[in-house]
GROMACS .gro file of C-alpha atoms in nm:
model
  360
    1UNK     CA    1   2.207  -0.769   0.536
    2UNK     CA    2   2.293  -0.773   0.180
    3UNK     CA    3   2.011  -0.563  -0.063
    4UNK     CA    4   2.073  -0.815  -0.313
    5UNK     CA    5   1.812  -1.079  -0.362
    6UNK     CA    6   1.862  -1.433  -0.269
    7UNK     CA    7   1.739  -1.773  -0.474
    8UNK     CA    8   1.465  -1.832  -0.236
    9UNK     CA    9   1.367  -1.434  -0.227
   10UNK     CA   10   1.390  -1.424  -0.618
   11UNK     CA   11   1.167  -1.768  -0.561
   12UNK     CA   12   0.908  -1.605  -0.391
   13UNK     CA   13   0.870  -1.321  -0.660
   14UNK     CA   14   0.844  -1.556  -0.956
   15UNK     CA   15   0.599  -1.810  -0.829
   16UNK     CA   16   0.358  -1.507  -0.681
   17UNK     CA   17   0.392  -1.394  -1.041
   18UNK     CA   18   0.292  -1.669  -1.227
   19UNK     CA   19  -0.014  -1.736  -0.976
   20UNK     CA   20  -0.169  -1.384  -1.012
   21UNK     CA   21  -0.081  -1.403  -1.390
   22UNK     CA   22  -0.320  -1.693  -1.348
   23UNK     CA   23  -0.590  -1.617  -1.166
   24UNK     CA   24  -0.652  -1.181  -1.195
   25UNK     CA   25  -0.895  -1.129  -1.439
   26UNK     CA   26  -0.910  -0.731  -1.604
   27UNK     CA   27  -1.262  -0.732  -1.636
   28UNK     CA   28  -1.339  -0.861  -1.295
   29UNK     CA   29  -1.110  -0.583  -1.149
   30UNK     CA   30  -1.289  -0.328  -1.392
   31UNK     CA   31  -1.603  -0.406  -1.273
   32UNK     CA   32  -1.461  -0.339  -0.932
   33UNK     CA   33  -1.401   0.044  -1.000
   34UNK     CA   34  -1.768   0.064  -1.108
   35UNK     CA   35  -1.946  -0.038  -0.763
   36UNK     CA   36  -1.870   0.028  -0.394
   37UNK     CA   37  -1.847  -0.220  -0.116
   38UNK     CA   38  -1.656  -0.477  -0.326
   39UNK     CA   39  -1.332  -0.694  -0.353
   40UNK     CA   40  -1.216  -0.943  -0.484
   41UNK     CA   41  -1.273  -1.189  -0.350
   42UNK     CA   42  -1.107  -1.453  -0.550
   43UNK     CA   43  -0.743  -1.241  -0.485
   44UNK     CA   44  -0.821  -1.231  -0.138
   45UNK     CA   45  -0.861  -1.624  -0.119
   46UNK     CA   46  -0.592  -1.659  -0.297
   47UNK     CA   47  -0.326  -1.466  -0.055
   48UNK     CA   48  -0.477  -1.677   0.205
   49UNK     CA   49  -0.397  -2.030   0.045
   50UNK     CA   50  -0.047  -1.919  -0.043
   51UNK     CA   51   0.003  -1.795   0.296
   52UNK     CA   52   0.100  -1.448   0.200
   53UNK     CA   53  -0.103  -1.328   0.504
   54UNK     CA   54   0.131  -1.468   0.766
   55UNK     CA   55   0.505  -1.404   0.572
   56UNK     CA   56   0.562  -1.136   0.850
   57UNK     CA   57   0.416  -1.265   1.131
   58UNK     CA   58   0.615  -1.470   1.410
   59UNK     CA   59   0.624  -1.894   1.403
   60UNK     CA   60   0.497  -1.885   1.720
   61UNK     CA   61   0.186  -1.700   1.637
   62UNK     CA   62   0.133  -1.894   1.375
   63UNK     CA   63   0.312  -1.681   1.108
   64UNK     CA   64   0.601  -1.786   0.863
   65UNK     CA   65   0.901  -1.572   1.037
   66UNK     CA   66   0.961  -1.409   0.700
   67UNK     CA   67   1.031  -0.997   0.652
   68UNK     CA   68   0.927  -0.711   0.524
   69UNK     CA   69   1.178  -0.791   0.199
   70UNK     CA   70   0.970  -1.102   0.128
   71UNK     CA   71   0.646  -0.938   0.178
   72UNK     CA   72   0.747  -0.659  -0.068
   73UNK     CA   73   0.808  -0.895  -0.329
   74UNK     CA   74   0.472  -1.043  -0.257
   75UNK     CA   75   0.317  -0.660  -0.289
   76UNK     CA   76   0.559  -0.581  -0.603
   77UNK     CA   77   0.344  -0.881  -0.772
   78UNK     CA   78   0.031  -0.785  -0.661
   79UNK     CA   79   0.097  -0.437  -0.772
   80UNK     CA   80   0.156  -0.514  -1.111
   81UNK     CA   81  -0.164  -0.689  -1.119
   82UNK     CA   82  -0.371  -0.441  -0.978
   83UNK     CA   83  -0.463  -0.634  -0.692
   84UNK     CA   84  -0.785  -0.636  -0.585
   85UNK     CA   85  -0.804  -0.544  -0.239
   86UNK     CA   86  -0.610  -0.345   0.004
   87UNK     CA   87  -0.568  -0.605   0.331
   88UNK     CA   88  -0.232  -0.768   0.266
   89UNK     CA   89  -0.121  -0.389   0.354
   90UNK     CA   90  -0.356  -0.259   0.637
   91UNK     CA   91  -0.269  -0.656   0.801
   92UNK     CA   92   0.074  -0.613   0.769
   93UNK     CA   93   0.073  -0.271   1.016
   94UNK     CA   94  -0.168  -0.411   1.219
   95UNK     CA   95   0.051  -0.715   1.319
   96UNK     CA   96   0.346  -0.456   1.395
   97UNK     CA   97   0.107  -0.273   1.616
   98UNK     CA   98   0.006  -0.598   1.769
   99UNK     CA   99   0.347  -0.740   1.823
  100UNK     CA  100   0.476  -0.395   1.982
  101UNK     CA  101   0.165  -0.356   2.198
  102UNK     CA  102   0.220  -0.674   2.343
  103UNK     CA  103  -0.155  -0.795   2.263
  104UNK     CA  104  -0.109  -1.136   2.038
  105UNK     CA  105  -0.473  -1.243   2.021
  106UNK     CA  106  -0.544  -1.115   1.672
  107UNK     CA  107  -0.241  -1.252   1.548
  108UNK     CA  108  -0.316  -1.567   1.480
  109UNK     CA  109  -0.674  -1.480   1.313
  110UNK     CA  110  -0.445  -1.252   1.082
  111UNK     CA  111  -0.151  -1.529   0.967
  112UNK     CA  112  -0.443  -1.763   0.905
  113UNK     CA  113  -0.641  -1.501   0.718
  114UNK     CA  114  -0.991  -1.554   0.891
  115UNK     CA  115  -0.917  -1.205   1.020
  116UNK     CA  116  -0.908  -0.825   0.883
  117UNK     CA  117  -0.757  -0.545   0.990
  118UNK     CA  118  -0.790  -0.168   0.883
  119UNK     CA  119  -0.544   0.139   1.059
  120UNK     CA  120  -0.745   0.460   1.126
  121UNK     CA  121  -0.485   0.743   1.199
  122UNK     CA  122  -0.562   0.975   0.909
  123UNK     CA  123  -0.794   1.270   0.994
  124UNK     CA  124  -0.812   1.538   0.705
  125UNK     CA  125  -0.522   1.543   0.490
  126UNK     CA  126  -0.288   1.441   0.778
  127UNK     CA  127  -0.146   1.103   0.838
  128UNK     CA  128  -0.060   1.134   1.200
  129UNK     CA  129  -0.249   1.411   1.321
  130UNK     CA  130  -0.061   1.596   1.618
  131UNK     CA  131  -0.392   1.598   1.821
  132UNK     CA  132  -0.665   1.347   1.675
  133UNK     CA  133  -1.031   1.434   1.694
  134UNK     CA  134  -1.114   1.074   1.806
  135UNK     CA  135  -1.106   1.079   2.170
  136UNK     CA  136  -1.068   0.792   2.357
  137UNK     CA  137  -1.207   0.855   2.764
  138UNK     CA  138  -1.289   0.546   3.006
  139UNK     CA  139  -1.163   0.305   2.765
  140UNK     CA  140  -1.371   0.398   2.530
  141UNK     CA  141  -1.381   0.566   2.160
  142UNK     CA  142  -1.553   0.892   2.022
  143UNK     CA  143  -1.538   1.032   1.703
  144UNK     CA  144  -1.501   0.968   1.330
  145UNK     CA  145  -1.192   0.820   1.133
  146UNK     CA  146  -1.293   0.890   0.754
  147UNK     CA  147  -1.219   0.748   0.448
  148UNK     CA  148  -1.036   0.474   0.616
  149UNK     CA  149  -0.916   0.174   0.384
  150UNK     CA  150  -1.083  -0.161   0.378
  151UNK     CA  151  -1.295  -0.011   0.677
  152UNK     CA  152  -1.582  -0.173   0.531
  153UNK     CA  153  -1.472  -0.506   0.547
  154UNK     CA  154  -1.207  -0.494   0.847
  155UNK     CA  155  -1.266  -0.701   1.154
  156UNK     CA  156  -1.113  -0.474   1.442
  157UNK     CA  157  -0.920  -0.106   1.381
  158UNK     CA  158  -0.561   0.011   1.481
  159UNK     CA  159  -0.681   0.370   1.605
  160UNK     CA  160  -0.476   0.672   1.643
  161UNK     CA  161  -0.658   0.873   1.921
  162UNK     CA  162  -0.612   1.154   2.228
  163UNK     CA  163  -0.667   1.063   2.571
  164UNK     CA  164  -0.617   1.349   2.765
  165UNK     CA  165  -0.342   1.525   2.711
  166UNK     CA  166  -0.168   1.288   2.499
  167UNK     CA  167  -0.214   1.090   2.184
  168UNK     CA  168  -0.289   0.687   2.227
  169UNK     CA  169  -0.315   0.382   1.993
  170UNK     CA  170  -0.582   0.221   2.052
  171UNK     CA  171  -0.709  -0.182   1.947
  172UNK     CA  172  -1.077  -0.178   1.877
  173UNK     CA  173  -1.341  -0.446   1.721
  174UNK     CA  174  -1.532  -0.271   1.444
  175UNK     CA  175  -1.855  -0.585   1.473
  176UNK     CA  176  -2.107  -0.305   1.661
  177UNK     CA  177  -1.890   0.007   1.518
  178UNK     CA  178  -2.104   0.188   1.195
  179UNK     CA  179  -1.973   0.224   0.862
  180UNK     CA  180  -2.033   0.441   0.585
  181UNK     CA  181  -1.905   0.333   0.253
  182UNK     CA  182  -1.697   0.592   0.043
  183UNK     CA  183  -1.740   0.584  -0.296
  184UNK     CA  184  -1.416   0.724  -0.434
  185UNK     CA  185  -1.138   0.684  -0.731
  186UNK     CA  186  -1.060   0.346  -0.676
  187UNK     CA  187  -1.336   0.168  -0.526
  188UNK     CA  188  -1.153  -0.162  -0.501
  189UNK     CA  189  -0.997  -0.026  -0.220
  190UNK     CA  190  -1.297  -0.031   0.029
  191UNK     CA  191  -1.280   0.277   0.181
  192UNK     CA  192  -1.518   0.362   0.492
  193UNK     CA  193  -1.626   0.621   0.773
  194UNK     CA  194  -1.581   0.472   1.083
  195UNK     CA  195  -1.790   0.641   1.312
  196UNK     CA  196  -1.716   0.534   1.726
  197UNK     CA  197  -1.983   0.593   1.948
  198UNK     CA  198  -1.885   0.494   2.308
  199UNK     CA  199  -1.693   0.203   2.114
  200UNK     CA  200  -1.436  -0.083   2.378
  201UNK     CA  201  -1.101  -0.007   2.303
  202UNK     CA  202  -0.750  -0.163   2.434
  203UNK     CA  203  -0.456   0.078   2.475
  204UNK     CA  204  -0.144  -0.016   2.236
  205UNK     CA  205   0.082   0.262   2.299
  206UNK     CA  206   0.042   0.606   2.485
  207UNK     CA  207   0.220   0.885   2.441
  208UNK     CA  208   0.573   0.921   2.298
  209UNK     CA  209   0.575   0.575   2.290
  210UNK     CA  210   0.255   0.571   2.052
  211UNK     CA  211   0.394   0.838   1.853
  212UNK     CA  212   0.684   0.653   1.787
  213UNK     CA  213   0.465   0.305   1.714
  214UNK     CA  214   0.252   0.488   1.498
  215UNK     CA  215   0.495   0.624   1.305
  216UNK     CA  216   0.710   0.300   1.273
  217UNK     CA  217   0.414   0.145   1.158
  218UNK     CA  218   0.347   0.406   0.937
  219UNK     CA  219   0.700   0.363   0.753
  220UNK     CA  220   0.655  -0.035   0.757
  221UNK     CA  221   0.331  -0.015   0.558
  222UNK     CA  222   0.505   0.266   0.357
  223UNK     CA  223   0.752   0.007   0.226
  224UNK     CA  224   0.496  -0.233   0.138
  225UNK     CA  225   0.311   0.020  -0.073
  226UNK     CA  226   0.584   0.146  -0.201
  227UNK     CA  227   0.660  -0.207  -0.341
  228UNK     CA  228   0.315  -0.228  -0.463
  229UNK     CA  229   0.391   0.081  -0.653
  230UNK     CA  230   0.665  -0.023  -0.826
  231UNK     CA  231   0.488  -0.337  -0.897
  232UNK     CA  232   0.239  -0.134  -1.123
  233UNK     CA  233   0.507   0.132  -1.266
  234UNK     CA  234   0.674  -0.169  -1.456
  235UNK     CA  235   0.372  -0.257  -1.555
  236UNK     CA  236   0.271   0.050  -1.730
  237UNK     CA  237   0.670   0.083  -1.839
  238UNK     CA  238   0.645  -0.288  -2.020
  239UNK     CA  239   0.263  -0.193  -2.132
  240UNK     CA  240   0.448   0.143  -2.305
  241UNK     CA  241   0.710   0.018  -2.421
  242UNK     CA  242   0.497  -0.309  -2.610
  243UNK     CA  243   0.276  -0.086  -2.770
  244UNK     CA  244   0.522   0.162  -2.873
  245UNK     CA  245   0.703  -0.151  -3.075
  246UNK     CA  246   0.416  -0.235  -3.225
  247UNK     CA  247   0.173   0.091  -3.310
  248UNK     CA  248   0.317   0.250  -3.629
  249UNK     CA  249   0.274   0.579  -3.744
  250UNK     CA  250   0.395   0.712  -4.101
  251UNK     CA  251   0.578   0.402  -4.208
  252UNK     CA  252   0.775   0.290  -3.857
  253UNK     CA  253   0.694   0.201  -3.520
  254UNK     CA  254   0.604   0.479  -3.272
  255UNK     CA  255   0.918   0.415  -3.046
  256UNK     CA  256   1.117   0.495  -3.327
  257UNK     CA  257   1.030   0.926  -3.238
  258UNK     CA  258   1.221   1.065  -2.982
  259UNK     CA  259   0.914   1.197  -2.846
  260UNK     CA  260   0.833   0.846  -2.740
  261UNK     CA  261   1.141   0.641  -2.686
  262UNK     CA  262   1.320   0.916  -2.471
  263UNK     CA  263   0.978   0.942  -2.217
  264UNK     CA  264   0.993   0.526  -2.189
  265UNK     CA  265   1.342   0.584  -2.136
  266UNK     CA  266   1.230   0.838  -1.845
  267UNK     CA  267   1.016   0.578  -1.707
  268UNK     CA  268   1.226   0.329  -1.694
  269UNK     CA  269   1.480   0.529  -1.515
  270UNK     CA  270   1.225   0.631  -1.246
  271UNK     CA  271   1.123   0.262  -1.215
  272UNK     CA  272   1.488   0.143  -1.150
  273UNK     CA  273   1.563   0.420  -0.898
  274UNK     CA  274   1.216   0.289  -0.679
  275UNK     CA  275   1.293  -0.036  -0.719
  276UNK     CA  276   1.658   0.006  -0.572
  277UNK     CA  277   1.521   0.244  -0.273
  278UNK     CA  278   1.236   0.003  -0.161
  279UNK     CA  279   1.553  -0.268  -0.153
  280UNK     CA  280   1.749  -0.065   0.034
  281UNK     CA  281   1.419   0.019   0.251
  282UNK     CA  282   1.301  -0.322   0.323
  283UNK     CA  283   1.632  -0.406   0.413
  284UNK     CA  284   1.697  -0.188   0.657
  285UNK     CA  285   1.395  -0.266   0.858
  286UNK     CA  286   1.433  -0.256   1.252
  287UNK     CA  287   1.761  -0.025   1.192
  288UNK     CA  288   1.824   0.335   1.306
  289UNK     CA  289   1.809   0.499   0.940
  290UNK     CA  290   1.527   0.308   0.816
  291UNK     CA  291   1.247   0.591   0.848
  292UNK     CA  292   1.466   0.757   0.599
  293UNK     CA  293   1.498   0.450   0.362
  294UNK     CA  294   1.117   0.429   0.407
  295UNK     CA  295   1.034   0.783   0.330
  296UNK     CA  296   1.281   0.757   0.024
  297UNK     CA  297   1.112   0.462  -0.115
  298UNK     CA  298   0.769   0.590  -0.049
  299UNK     CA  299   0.849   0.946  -0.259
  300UNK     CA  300   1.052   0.798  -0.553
  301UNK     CA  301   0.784   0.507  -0.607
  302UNK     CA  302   0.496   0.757  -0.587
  303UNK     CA  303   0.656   0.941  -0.865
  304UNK     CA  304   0.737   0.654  -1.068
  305UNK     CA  305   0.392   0.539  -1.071
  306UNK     CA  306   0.203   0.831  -1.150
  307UNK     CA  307   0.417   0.927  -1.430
  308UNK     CA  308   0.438   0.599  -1.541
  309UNK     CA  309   0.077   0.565  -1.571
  310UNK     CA  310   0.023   0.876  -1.732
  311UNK     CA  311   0.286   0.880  -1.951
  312UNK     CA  312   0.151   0.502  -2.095
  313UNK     CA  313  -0.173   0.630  -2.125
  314UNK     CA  314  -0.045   0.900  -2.352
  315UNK     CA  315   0.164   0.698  -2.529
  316UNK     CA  316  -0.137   0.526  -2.602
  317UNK     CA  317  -0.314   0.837  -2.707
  318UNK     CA  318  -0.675   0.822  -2.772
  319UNK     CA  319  -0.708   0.436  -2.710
  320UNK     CA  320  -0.543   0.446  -2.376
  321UNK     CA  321  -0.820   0.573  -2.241
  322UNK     CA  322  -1.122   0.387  -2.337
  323UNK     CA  323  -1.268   0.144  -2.058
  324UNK     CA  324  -1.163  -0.168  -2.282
  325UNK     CA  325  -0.759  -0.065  -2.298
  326UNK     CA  326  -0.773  -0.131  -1.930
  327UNK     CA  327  -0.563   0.120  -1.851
  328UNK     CA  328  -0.755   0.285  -1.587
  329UNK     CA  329  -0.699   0.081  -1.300
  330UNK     CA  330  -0.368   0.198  -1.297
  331UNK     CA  331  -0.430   0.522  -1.316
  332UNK     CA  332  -0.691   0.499  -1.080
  333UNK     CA  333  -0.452   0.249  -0.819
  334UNK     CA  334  -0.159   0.496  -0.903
  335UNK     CA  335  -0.365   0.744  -0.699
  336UNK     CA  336  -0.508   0.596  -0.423
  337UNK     CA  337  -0.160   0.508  -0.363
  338UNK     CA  338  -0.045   0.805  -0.390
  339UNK     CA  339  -0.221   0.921  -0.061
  340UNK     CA  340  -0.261   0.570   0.164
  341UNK     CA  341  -0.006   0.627   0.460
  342UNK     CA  342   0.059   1.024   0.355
  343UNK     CA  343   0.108   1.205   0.032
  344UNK     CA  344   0.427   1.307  -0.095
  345UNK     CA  345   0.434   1.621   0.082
  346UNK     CA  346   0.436   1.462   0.437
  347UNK     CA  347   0.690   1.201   0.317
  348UNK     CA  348   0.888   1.504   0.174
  349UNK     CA  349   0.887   1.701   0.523
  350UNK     CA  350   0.925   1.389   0.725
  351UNK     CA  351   1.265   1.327   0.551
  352UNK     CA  352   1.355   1.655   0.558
  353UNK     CA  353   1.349   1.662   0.967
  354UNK     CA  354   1.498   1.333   0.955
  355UNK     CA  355   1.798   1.425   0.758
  356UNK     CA  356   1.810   1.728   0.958
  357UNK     CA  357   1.831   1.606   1.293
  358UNK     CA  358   2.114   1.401   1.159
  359UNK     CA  359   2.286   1.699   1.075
  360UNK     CA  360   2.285   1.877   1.407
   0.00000   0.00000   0.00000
């Protein structure tokens, strides 16, 4: 397919603009970073009305039949506005799972929105741990996923586990499961311990085969936050470049130093070259390269966003970081990004043995 927008694509961007211009607040999302255990609530209800939940999701499961290129423009927006919770994501790979596993009950409850899902496959620093400490024996789960986003709020759990001698996804309903909140960096994000005690589980994938779901599933939700991070790099580039127009120093505008104008010229170049690989990413979905399109998106938007945000905040200088600037939450979102799905060293060595294996 072409990587060129179409009117209805470009549609979707501009109206999911102009409603989260309308309705994100910077002092609600603020207040956000300051306690644990909250969202908000008012995004969340808003993604629902607009149907943004189901855009990936099958007709016949109640979804809108859309793609992962439509979606991304959905998380570009919500990136640039901070968005304040983490679902639209953690949904979004739990449908995949769903759909591959051939179990369809959830998916439904997750295009409407009455429904939340969270993946647990992280254990340490590692995204896809060769051999998980959750074990999953007699159909049911042991063990402790940490830090897992929205945990605290999520419904049922795509887990990544080991049964036997082989790793397993596994479906599992988180209403008797315990949680421990996470206080952390971003607290918007809802992160939790999920601790499984003898918890029901339904086998997705086993083996190979879950290997090769999970880490599909992995790249899908990749894209997405990729998306979202370019979403918030052209924020900070626009917020930059703004201030630099209008904050003089001795006579002229800041911008006018080279200091200045050549770093938002840096920025802007990082922005462009993310934008143009989560394109290229989200349209190659379902194709034989796209792991590679997904890992490039993933590393190039990382680095666009932190540098973006801490290049803005130093163009700002002493200002940029008072509470009131607002330019913490994306400082703080440019990090918990930075590590949801992997960090860039496992998206570094996963396209490294990608690009090898092509080779040989």
């Amino acid at each position: 397919m072409s990587i060129i927008h179409n009117d209805d694509q470009l549609a979707i961007a501009t109206e999911t603009r102009r409603i989260l211009d309308a309705r994100t607040s910077k002092e609600r999302l603020l207040g956000l970073l300051e306690q644990t255990g909250a969202h908000d609530q008012l995004f969340w209800d808003t993604v629902v009305a607009q149907g943004w939940t189901a855009m990936a999701i099958p007709e016949e499961f109640g979804g809108l039949g859309l793609g992962l290129v439509e979606l991304g423009l959905v998380a570009q927006a919500c990136g640039a506005a901070t968005a304040g919770s983490p679902f639209l994501t953690s949904n979004y790979g739990a449908a995949c799972a769903l759909m591959a596993g051939g179990n369809t009950f959830w998916l439904p409850k997750l295009a409407s929105g009455e429904a939340i899902a969270a993946i647990a496959m992280a254990e340490g620093n590692a995204p896809l741990p060769p051999a998980p400490a959750v074990r999953f024996a007699g159909d049911r789960l042991d063990g402790i996923k940490s830090a897992v986003t929205g945990g605290l709020k999520a419904d049922f759990a795509v887990v990544w586990a080991h049964r036997e001698s082989s790793p397993v996804l596994v479906l599992a309903e988180l209403a008797t499961v315990e949680r421990r909140e996470v206080a952390s960096y971003d607290n918007s994000r809802l992160y939790a311990d999920l601790m499984f005690n003898g918890t029901p589980g339904t086998v997705l994938a086993e083996g190979e085969a879950a290997r090769s779901l999970a880490l599909d599933m992995l790249a899908r939700m990749a894209v997405v936050t990729a998306h979202e991070q370019v979403g918030g790099a052209e924020a900070m580039l626009h917020i930059a470049r703004d201030y630099a127009l209008s904050r003089k120093a001795f006579g002229q505008p800041i911008g006018a130093f080279q200091s200045i104008k050549h770093r938002i010229a840096e920025m802007y170049g990082l922005v462009e070259i993310a934008r143009a690989n989560c394109i290229h990413a989200a349209a190659r979905e379902g194709q034989d390269d796209f792991l590679i399109a997904a890992a490039d998106a993933r590393i190039s938007a990382t680095e666009a966003y932190d540098t973006c945000a801490r290049d803005c905040m130093h163009i700002h200088g002493g200002i940029g970081v008072t509470w009131e600037q607002g330019l913490h939450l994306h400082m703080r979102r440019a990090r918990s990004l930075a590590v949801e799905q992997g960090n860039l060293f496992f998206w570094e060595d996963l396209l490294v043995d990608q690009l090898s294996r092509e080779s040989t």
